[in-house]
Each structure stands twice: as structure tokens, then as C-alpha cells.
Amino acid sequence: MMTECPEEFRWLSDCEELHEIYCVSFVRGLAPEEVLRRFSVAGSAMEECDPIDCIGTAKIGDWILVVEPGGWQLAADPEIQARVGQGTEIVSVSRHDYASDIFAYIVNGEPVVQFEPVLPDDRSGTDPDRLIEEMRKVGLDPDHDIDGPLIDSPIERSFALASRITGLRFSPEMLKLCFPAAEPPEN
């Protein structure tokens, strides 16, 4: 039984700033500049980013909101997770229309819980069952029957789960705080 409705995240499907591929993450306790520095390799420019992408950051309470339009790295790339996540906590939601969407909860650079929102029963990480109760409450049933009906609104439900962990509700207003963004230099 779902006790929280993801209606408040329906705006994401019409958001022009975010396209068919994006990653939104919340990083606890770092400065926005430090998050961007950790995305870089050995202090060089953000070589890991596609030149058409940019990364936006904004401080919101104890968290740094990180938006990767056209990106997916903080949710899926173990090297980026290790660098950005060292000594902190990250909650990340990635939408990717041409590959897999991902929800990731990362502590000290290690994925604790990671899964595809349409397959919440197939979790990985150091403690894949840590968020089971929260997952149930937002409709990402950890016992989902893959042969049953598809999970409705998996990205919206992933943002509802992120909200339960961070205490922040991702909104269009938050997205506007992230830009102008740091853009990686041209190669």
C-alpha cells in the first residue's frame, strides 16, 4: 500500500531544462564548489562530462543539489561516486530514456542501495535492504513481481524516495537555483 503520492513530481515530464537523460542528486555537507571540484579529475577541468552537458549546483540546507542535464554520472559511475561521495552521503535519481533509470543511495563513496526504479526487487549495494520500508511507502515495492503490472511513475516515485531520505522535495524552484551552471571547457 502506497502512503505517499508522487503527483508533486509530475512536472518533471514537461520540464524543458531536463531532457530524456538527466541526473539529480543531493550531496550532504559539501560546498557547491567542492562538489564540482570532485567531479573533475586531478583538479583538471571536468573531463568526465560530455561537452554538451553542464552541471548545476545549489546549496539547500545541509544538502547540495546537483543537476546533470544530459548526464547520469553521479547515479551510475563508480569512479564519480567514489570521488564525490568520499566522506559524505549522496541520494541520486537518474532518468535515461535510452538505457536504465537508476536510484542510488551512496555513503562514503560506496553505493549502499542501488536499483532500477522499474525493478526495485533487483537491488545491489553494501546494504540493499536498508530502504525497504521507505521504498514501500512511495510505491517502489521491493517485492515487486516482474511478471506483474509495471510500476507506474517510477521516476516520480524515485524522487519521492529521495525526499524521504533528504527531507527535501525537488521542485521547479530548486532547479532554477542551480543555474547558471559550471560548464566544462571545450576539448
PDB file of C-alpha atoms in Angstrom:
ATOM      1  CA  MET A   1       0.000   0.000   0.000  1.00  0.00           C
ATOM      2  CA  MET A   2       1.409   3.377  -1.014  1.00  0.00           C
ATOM      3  CA  THR A   3       1.062   6.172   1.522  1.00  0.00           C
ATOM      4  CA  GLU A   4       2.747   8.928  -0.478  1.00  0.00           C
ATOM      5  CA  CYS A   5       1.651  10.091  -3.923  1.00  0.00           C
ATOM      6  CA  PRO A   6       4.294  11.280  -6.417  1.00  0.00           C
ATOM      7  CA  GLU A   7       1.910  13.828  -8.004  1.00  0.00           C
ATOM      8  CA  GLU A   8       4.152  16.656  -6.821  1.00  0.00           C
ATOM      9  CA  PHE A   9       6.830  15.400  -9.230  1.00  0.00           C
ATOM     10  CA  ARG A  10       4.683  15.167 -12.383  1.00  0.00           C
ATOM     11  CA  TRP A  11       6.156  18.493 -13.542  1.00  0.00           C
ATOM     12  CA  LEU A  12       9.351  16.591 -14.429  1.00  0.00           C
ATOM     13  CA  SER A  13       7.777  15.104 -17.568  1.00  0.00           C
ATOM     14  CA  ASP A  14       7.283  18.609 -19.040  1.00  0.00           C
ATOM     15  CA  CYS A  15      10.471  20.220 -17.758  1.00  0.00           C
ATOM     16  CA  GLU A  16      12.387  21.835 -20.625  1.00  0.00           C
ATOM     17  CA  GLU A  17      15.621  22.192 -18.624  1.00  0.00           C
ATOM     18  CA  LEU A  18      15.746  18.434 -18.193  1.00  0.00           C
ATOM     19  CA  HIS A  19      15.627  16.212 -21.231  1.00  0.00           C
ATOM     20  CA  GLU A  20      15.280  12.486 -21.815  1.00  0.00           C
ATOM     21  CA  ILE A  21      18.544  11.969 -19.931  1.00  0.00           C
ATOM     22  CA  TYR A  22      19.369  13.678 -16.628  1.00  0.00           C
ATOM     23  CA  CYS A  23      20.603  13.065 -13.120  1.00  0.00           C
ATOM     24  CA  VAL A  24      19.508  14.928  -9.999  1.00  0.00           C
ATOM     25  CA  SER A  25      21.475  14.289  -6.826  1.00  0.00           C
ATOM     26  CA  PHE A  26      21.599  15.557  -3.279  1.00  0.00           C
ATOM     27  CA  VAL A  27      25.041  15.628  -1.628  1.00  0.00           C
ATOM     28  CA  ARG A  28      25.179  16.226   2.122  1.00  0.00           C
ATOM     29  CA  GLY A  29      27.530  18.660   3.780  1.00  0.00           C
ATOM     30  CA  LEU A  30      29.844  19.856   0.988  1.00  0.00           C
ATOM     31  CA  ALA A  31      30.100  23.281  -0.616  1.00  0.00           C
ATOM     32  CA  PRO A  32      28.878  23.525  -4.226  1.00  0.00           C
ATOM     33  CA  GLU A  33      32.432  24.347  -5.346  1.00  0.00           C
ATOM     34  CA  GLU A  34      33.768  21.236  -3.636  1.00  0.00           C
ATOM     35  CA  VAL A  35      31.188  19.032  -5.362  1.00  0.00           C
ATOM     36  CA  LEU A  36      32.213  20.481  -8.741  1.00  0.00           C
ATOM     37  CA  ARG A  37      35.908  20.070  -7.898  1.00  0.00           C
ATOM     38  CA  ARG A  38      35.331  16.413  -7.052  1.00  0.00           C
ATOM     39  CA  PHE A  39      33.689  15.858 -10.425  1.00  0.00           C
ATOM     40  CA  SER A  40      36.989  16.884 -12.037  1.00  0.00           C
ATOM     41  CA  VAL A  41      39.954  14.560 -12.490  1.00  0.00           C
ATOM     42  CA  ALA A  42      43.059  15.507 -10.504  1.00  0.00           C
ATOM     43  CA  GLY A  43      41.959  19.137 -10.361  1.00  0.00           C
ATOM     44  CA  SER A  44      41.719  19.439 -14.144  1.00  0.00           C
ATOM     45  CA  ALA A  45      38.622  20.596 -15.990  1.00  0.00           C
ATOM     46  CA  MET A  46      35.561  18.379 -15.826  1.00  0.00           C
ATOM     47  CA  GLU A  47      36.909  15.886 -18.343  1.00  0.00           C
ATOM     48  CA  GLU A  48      34.367  13.283 -17.315  1.00  0.00           C
ATOM     49  CA  CYS A  49      31.476  15.391 -18.641  1.00  0.00           C
ATOM     50  CA  ASP A  50      30.241  15.415 -22.200  1.00  0.00           C
ATOM     51  CA  PRO A  51      30.970  18.879 -23.649  1.00  0.00           C
ATOM     52  CA  ILE A  52      27.259  19.476 -24.335  1.00  0.00           C
ATOM     53  CA  ASP A  53      26.388  18.854 -20.705  1.00  0.00           C
ATOM     54  CA  CYS A  54      26.657  21.166 -17.760  1.00  0.00           C
ATOM     55  CA  ILE A  55      26.422  20.607 -14.050  1.00  0.00           C
ATOM     56  CA  GLY A  56      24.364  22.935 -11.875  1.00  0.00           C
ATOM     57  CA  THR A  57      24.636  23.121  -8.100  1.00  0.00           C
ATOM     58  CA  ALA A  58      22.791  24.910  -5.323  1.00  0.00           C
ATOM     59  CA  LYS A  59      23.054  24.763  -1.536  1.00  0.00           C
ATOM     60  CA  ILE A  60      19.740  23.913   0.135  1.00  0.00           C
ATOM     61  CA  GLY A  61      20.043  23.455   3.883  1.00  0.00           C
ATOM     62  CA  ASP A  62      22.598  20.733   4.657  1.00  0.00           C
ATOM     63  CA  TRP A  63      22.436  19.424   1.087  1.00  0.00           C
ATOM     64  CA  ILE A  64      23.894  20.440  -2.253  1.00  0.00           C
ATOM     65  CA  LEU A  65      21.516  19.907  -5.145  1.00  0.00           C
ATOM     66  CA  VAL A  66      23.448  18.687  -8.201  1.00  0.00           C
ATOM     67  CA  VAL A  67      21.758  18.651 -11.611  1.00  0.00           C
ATOM     68  CA  GLU A  68      23.352  16.950 -14.616  1.00  0.00           C
ATOM     69  CA  PRO A  69      21.190  17.714 -17.676  1.00  0.00           C
ATOM     70  CA  GLY A  70      22.096  15.081 -20.259  1.00  0.00           C
ATOM     71  CA  GLY A  71      24.149  13.295 -17.604  1.00  0.00           C
ATOM     72  CA  TRP A  72      23.940  10.226 -15.411  1.00  0.00           C
ATOM     73  CA  GLN A  73      27.334  10.015 -13.749  1.00  0.00           C
ATOM     74  CA  LEU A  74      26.634  10.545 -10.076  1.00  0.00           C
ATOM     75  CA  ALA A  75      23.964   7.825 -10.110  1.00  0.00           C
ATOM     76  CA  ALA A  76      25.860   5.278 -12.203  1.00  0.00           C
ATOM     77  CA  ASP A  77      29.628   5.858 -12.450  1.00  0.00           C
ATOM     78  CA  PRO A  78      31.535   4.157  -9.586  1.00  0.00           C
ATOM     79  CA  GLU A  79      34.585   6.428 -10.031  1.00  0.00           C
ATOM     80  CA  ILE A  80      32.475   9.602  -9.811  1.00  0.00           C
ATOM     81  CA  GLN A  81      30.541   8.160  -6.859  1.00  0.00           C
ATOM     82  CA  ALA A  82      33.794   7.393  -5.029  1.00  0.00           C
ATOM     83  CA  ARG A  83      35.290  10.849  -5.681  1.00  0.00           C
ATOM     84  CA  VAL A  84      32.207  12.963  -4.979  1.00  0.00           C
ATOM     85  CA  GLY A  85      30.917  10.744  -2.178  1.00  0.00           C
ATOM     86  CA  GLN A  86      34.090  10.456  -0.090  1.00  0.00           C
ATOM     87  CA  GLY A  87      33.150  11.313   3.491  1.00  0.00           C
ATOM     88  CA  THR A  88      29.556  12.242   2.655  1.00  0.00           C
ATOM     89  CA  GLU A  89      26.129  10.932   1.688  1.00  0.00           C
ATOM     90  CA  ILE A  90      24.503  11.122  -1.776  1.00  0.00           C
ATOM     91  CA  VAL A  91      20.954  10.451  -2.933  1.00  0.00           C
ATOM     92  CA  SER A  92      20.727  10.307  -6.724  1.00  0.00           C
ATOM     93  CA  VAL A  93      17.978   9.800  -9.329  1.00  0.00           C
ATOM     94  CA  SER A  94      18.870   9.353 -12.975  1.00  0.00           C
ATOM     95  CA  ARG A  95      16.467   9.207 -15.890  1.00  0.00           C
ATOM     96  CA  HIS A  96      17.822   7.735 -19.120  1.00  0.00           C
ATOM     97  CA  ASP A  97      15.384   7.073 -21.959  1.00  0.00           C
ATOM     98  CA  TYR A  98      17.952   5.025 -23.937  1.00  0.00           C
ATOM     99  CA  ALA A  99      19.347   2.953 -21.077  1.00  0.00           C
ATOM    100  CA  SER A 100      18.275   2.252 -17.486  1.00  0.00           C
ATOM    101  CA  ASP A 101      16.944   4.732 -14.959  1.00  0.00           C
ATOM    102  CA  ILE A 102      18.765   4.485 -11.626  1.00  0.00           C
ATOM    103  CA  PHE A 103      18.138   5.294  -7.983  1.00  0.00           C
ATOM    104  CA  ALA A 104      21.286   5.326  -5.832  1.00  0.00           C
ATOM    105  CA  TYR A 105      21.925   5.929  -2.151  1.00  0.00           C
ATOM    106  CA  ILE A 106      25.670   6.327  -1.623  1.00  0.00           C
ATOM    107  CA  VAL A 107      27.588   6.683   1.639  1.00  0.00           C
ATOM    108  CA  ASN A 108      31.304   7.448   1.767  1.00  0.00           C
ATOM    109  CA  GLY A 109      31.647   6.807  -1.968  1.00  0.00           C
ATOM    110  CA  GLU A 110      30.046   3.335  -1.877  1.00  0.00           C
ATOM    111  CA  PRO A 111      26.560   2.503  -3.175  1.00  0.00           C
ATOM    112  CA  VAL A 112      24.528   1.301  -0.192  1.00  0.00           C
ATOM    113  CA  VAL A 113      21.312   0.803  -2.202  1.00  0.00           C
ATOM    114  CA  GLN A 114      21.149   0.983  -5.992  1.00  0.00           C
ATOM    115  CA  PHE A 115      18.381  -0.193  -8.325  1.00  0.00           C
ATOM    116  CA  GLU A 116      16.389   0.485 -11.451  1.00  0.00           C
ATOM    117  CA  PRO A 117      13.095   2.088 -10.373  1.00  0.00           C
ATOM    118  CA  VAL A 118      11.097  -0.283 -12.614  1.00  0.00           C
ATOM    119  CA  LEU A 119      12.851  -3.256 -10.953  1.00  0.00           C
ATOM    120  CA  PRO A 120      13.005  -2.365  -7.239  1.00  0.00           C
ATOM    121  CA  ASP A 121      13.247  -6.051  -6.332  1.00  0.00           C
ATOM    122  CA  ASP A 122      16.690  -6.238  -8.012  1.00  0.00           C
ATOM    123  CA  ARG A 123      18.799  -4.085  -5.688  1.00  0.00           C
ATOM    124  CA  SER A 124      22.546  -4.005  -5.214  1.00  0.00           C
ATOM    125  CA  GLY A 125      24.931  -2.241  -2.842  1.00  0.00           C
ATOM    126  CA  THR A 126      26.529  -2.797   0.533  1.00  0.00           C
ATOM    127  CA  ASP A 127      23.123  -2.874   2.304  1.00  0.00           C
ATOM    128  CA  PRO A 128      20.494  -3.311  -0.439  1.00  0.00           C
ATOM    129  CA  ASP A 129      17.643  -3.774   2.060  1.00  0.00           C
ATOM    130  CA  ARG A 130      18.311  -0.565   4.025  1.00  0.00           C
ATOM    131  CA  LEU A 131      15.498   1.459   2.391  1.00  0.00           C
ATOM    132  CA  ILE A 132      12.841  -1.261   2.109  1.00  0.00           C
ATOM    133  CA  GLU A 133      10.212   0.422   4.305  1.00  0.00           C
ATOM    134  CA  GLU A 134      10.683   3.802   2.615  1.00  0.00           C
ATOM    135  CA  MET A 135      10.503   2.128  -0.814  1.00  0.00           C
ATOM    136  CA  ARG A 136       7.169   0.514   0.071  1.00  0.00           C
ATOM    137  CA  LYS A 137       5.753   3.818   1.278  1.00  0.00           C
ATOM    138  CA  VAL A 138       6.417   5.521  -2.082  1.00  0.00           C
ATOM    139  CA  GLY A 139       5.227   2.617  -4.241  1.00  0.00           C
ATOM    140  CA  LEU A 140       8.604   1.137  -5.212  1.00  0.00           C
ATOM    141  CA  ASP A 141       7.686  -2.288  -3.864  1.00  0.00           C
ATOM    142  CA  PRO A 142      10.899  -4.190  -3.064  1.00  0.00           C
ATOM    143  CA  ASP A 143       8.925  -7.418  -3.597  1.00  0.00           C
ATOM    144  CA  HIS A 144       7.591  -6.290  -6.998  1.00  0.00           C
ATOM    145  CA  ASP A 145       6.646  -9.192  -9.265  1.00  0.00           C
ATOM    146  CA  ILE A 146       8.475  -8.631 -12.547  1.00  0.00           C
ATOM    147  CA  ASP A 147       5.740 -10.623 -14.323  1.00  0.00           C
ATOM    148  CA  GLY A 148       3.015  -8.423 -12.838  1.00  0.00           C
ATOM    149  CA  PRO A 149       1.968  -4.916 -13.861  1.00  0.00           C
ATOM    150  CA  LEU A 150       4.655  -2.313 -14.420  1.00  0.00           C
ATOM    151  CA  ILE A 151       5.403   0.199 -11.694  1.00  0.00           C
ATOM    152  CA  ASP A 152       3.546   3.398 -12.509  1.00  0.00           C
ATOM    153  CA  SER A 153       5.599   6.646 -12.493  1.00  0.00           C
ATOM    154  CA  PRO A 154       8.910   5.110 -11.389  1.00  0.00           C
ATOM    155  CA  ILE A 155      10.901   8.368 -11.693  1.00  0.00           C
ATOM    156  CA  GLU A 156       8.343  10.335  -9.695  1.00  0.00           C
ATOM    157  CA  ARG A 157       8.372   7.588  -7.061  1.00  0.00           C
ATOM    158  CA  SER A 158      12.182   7.709  -7.012  1.00  0.00           C
ATOM    159  CA  PHE A 159      12.045  11.443  -6.263  1.00  0.00           C
ATOM    160  CA  ALA A 160       9.509  10.735  -3.508  1.00  0.00           C
ATOM    161  CA  LEU A 161      12.007   8.240  -2.035  1.00  0.00           C
ATOM    162  CA  ALA A 162      14.803  10.813  -2.312  1.00  0.00           C
ATOM    163  CA  SER A 163      12.558  13.280  -0.454  1.00  0.00           C
ATOM    164  CA  ARG A 164      12.008  10.804   2.375  1.00  0.00           C
ATOM    165  CA  ILE A 165      15.784  10.414   2.783  1.00  0.00           C
ATOM    166  CA  THR A 166      16.831  14.057   2.422  1.00  0.00           C
ATOM    167  CA  GLY A 167      13.787  15.860   3.779  1.00  0.00           C
ATOM    168  CA  LEU A 168      13.803  17.981   0.585  1.00  0.00           C
ATOM    169  CA  ARG A 169      11.171  17.951  -2.137  1.00  0.00           C
ATOM    170  CA  PHE A 170      12.736  18.564  -5.546  1.00  0.00           C
ATOM    171  CA  SER A 171      10.782  21.345  -7.238  1.00  0.00           C
ATOM    172  CA  PRO A 172      10.974  23.626 -10.299  1.00  0.00           C
ATOM    173  CA  GLU A 173      12.099  26.408  -7.957  1.00  0.00           C
ATOM    174  CA  MET A 174      15.046  24.301  -6.778  1.00  0.00           C
ATOM    175  CA  LEU A 175      16.019  23.597 -10.366  1.00  0.00           C
ATOM    176  CA  LYS A 176      16.179  27.337 -11.080  1.00  0.00           C
ATOM    177  CA  LEU A 177      18.632  27.782  -8.190  1.00  0.00           C
ATOM    178  CA  CYS A 178      21.169  25.537  -9.924  1.00  0.00           C
ATOM    179  CA  PHE A 179      21.819  27.698 -12.959  1.00  0.00           C
ATOM    180  CA  PRO A 180      23.834  29.404 -14.351  1.00  0.00           C
ATOM    181  CA  ALA A 181      25.846  26.229 -14.169  1.00  0.00           C
ATOM    182  CA  ALA A 182      29.502  25.393 -14.372  1.00  0.00           C
ATOM    183  CA  GLU A 183      30.181  24.267 -17.901  1.00  0.00           C
ATOM    184  CA  PRO A 184      33.062  22.024 -18.799  1.00  0.00           C
ATOM    185  CA  PRO A 185      35.534  23.550 -21.213  1.00  0.00           C
ATOM    186  CA  GLU A 186      35.618  22.536 -24.867  1.00  0.00           C
ATOM    187  CA  ASN A 187      38.160  19.829 -25.682  1.00  0.00           C
TER     188      ASN A 187
END
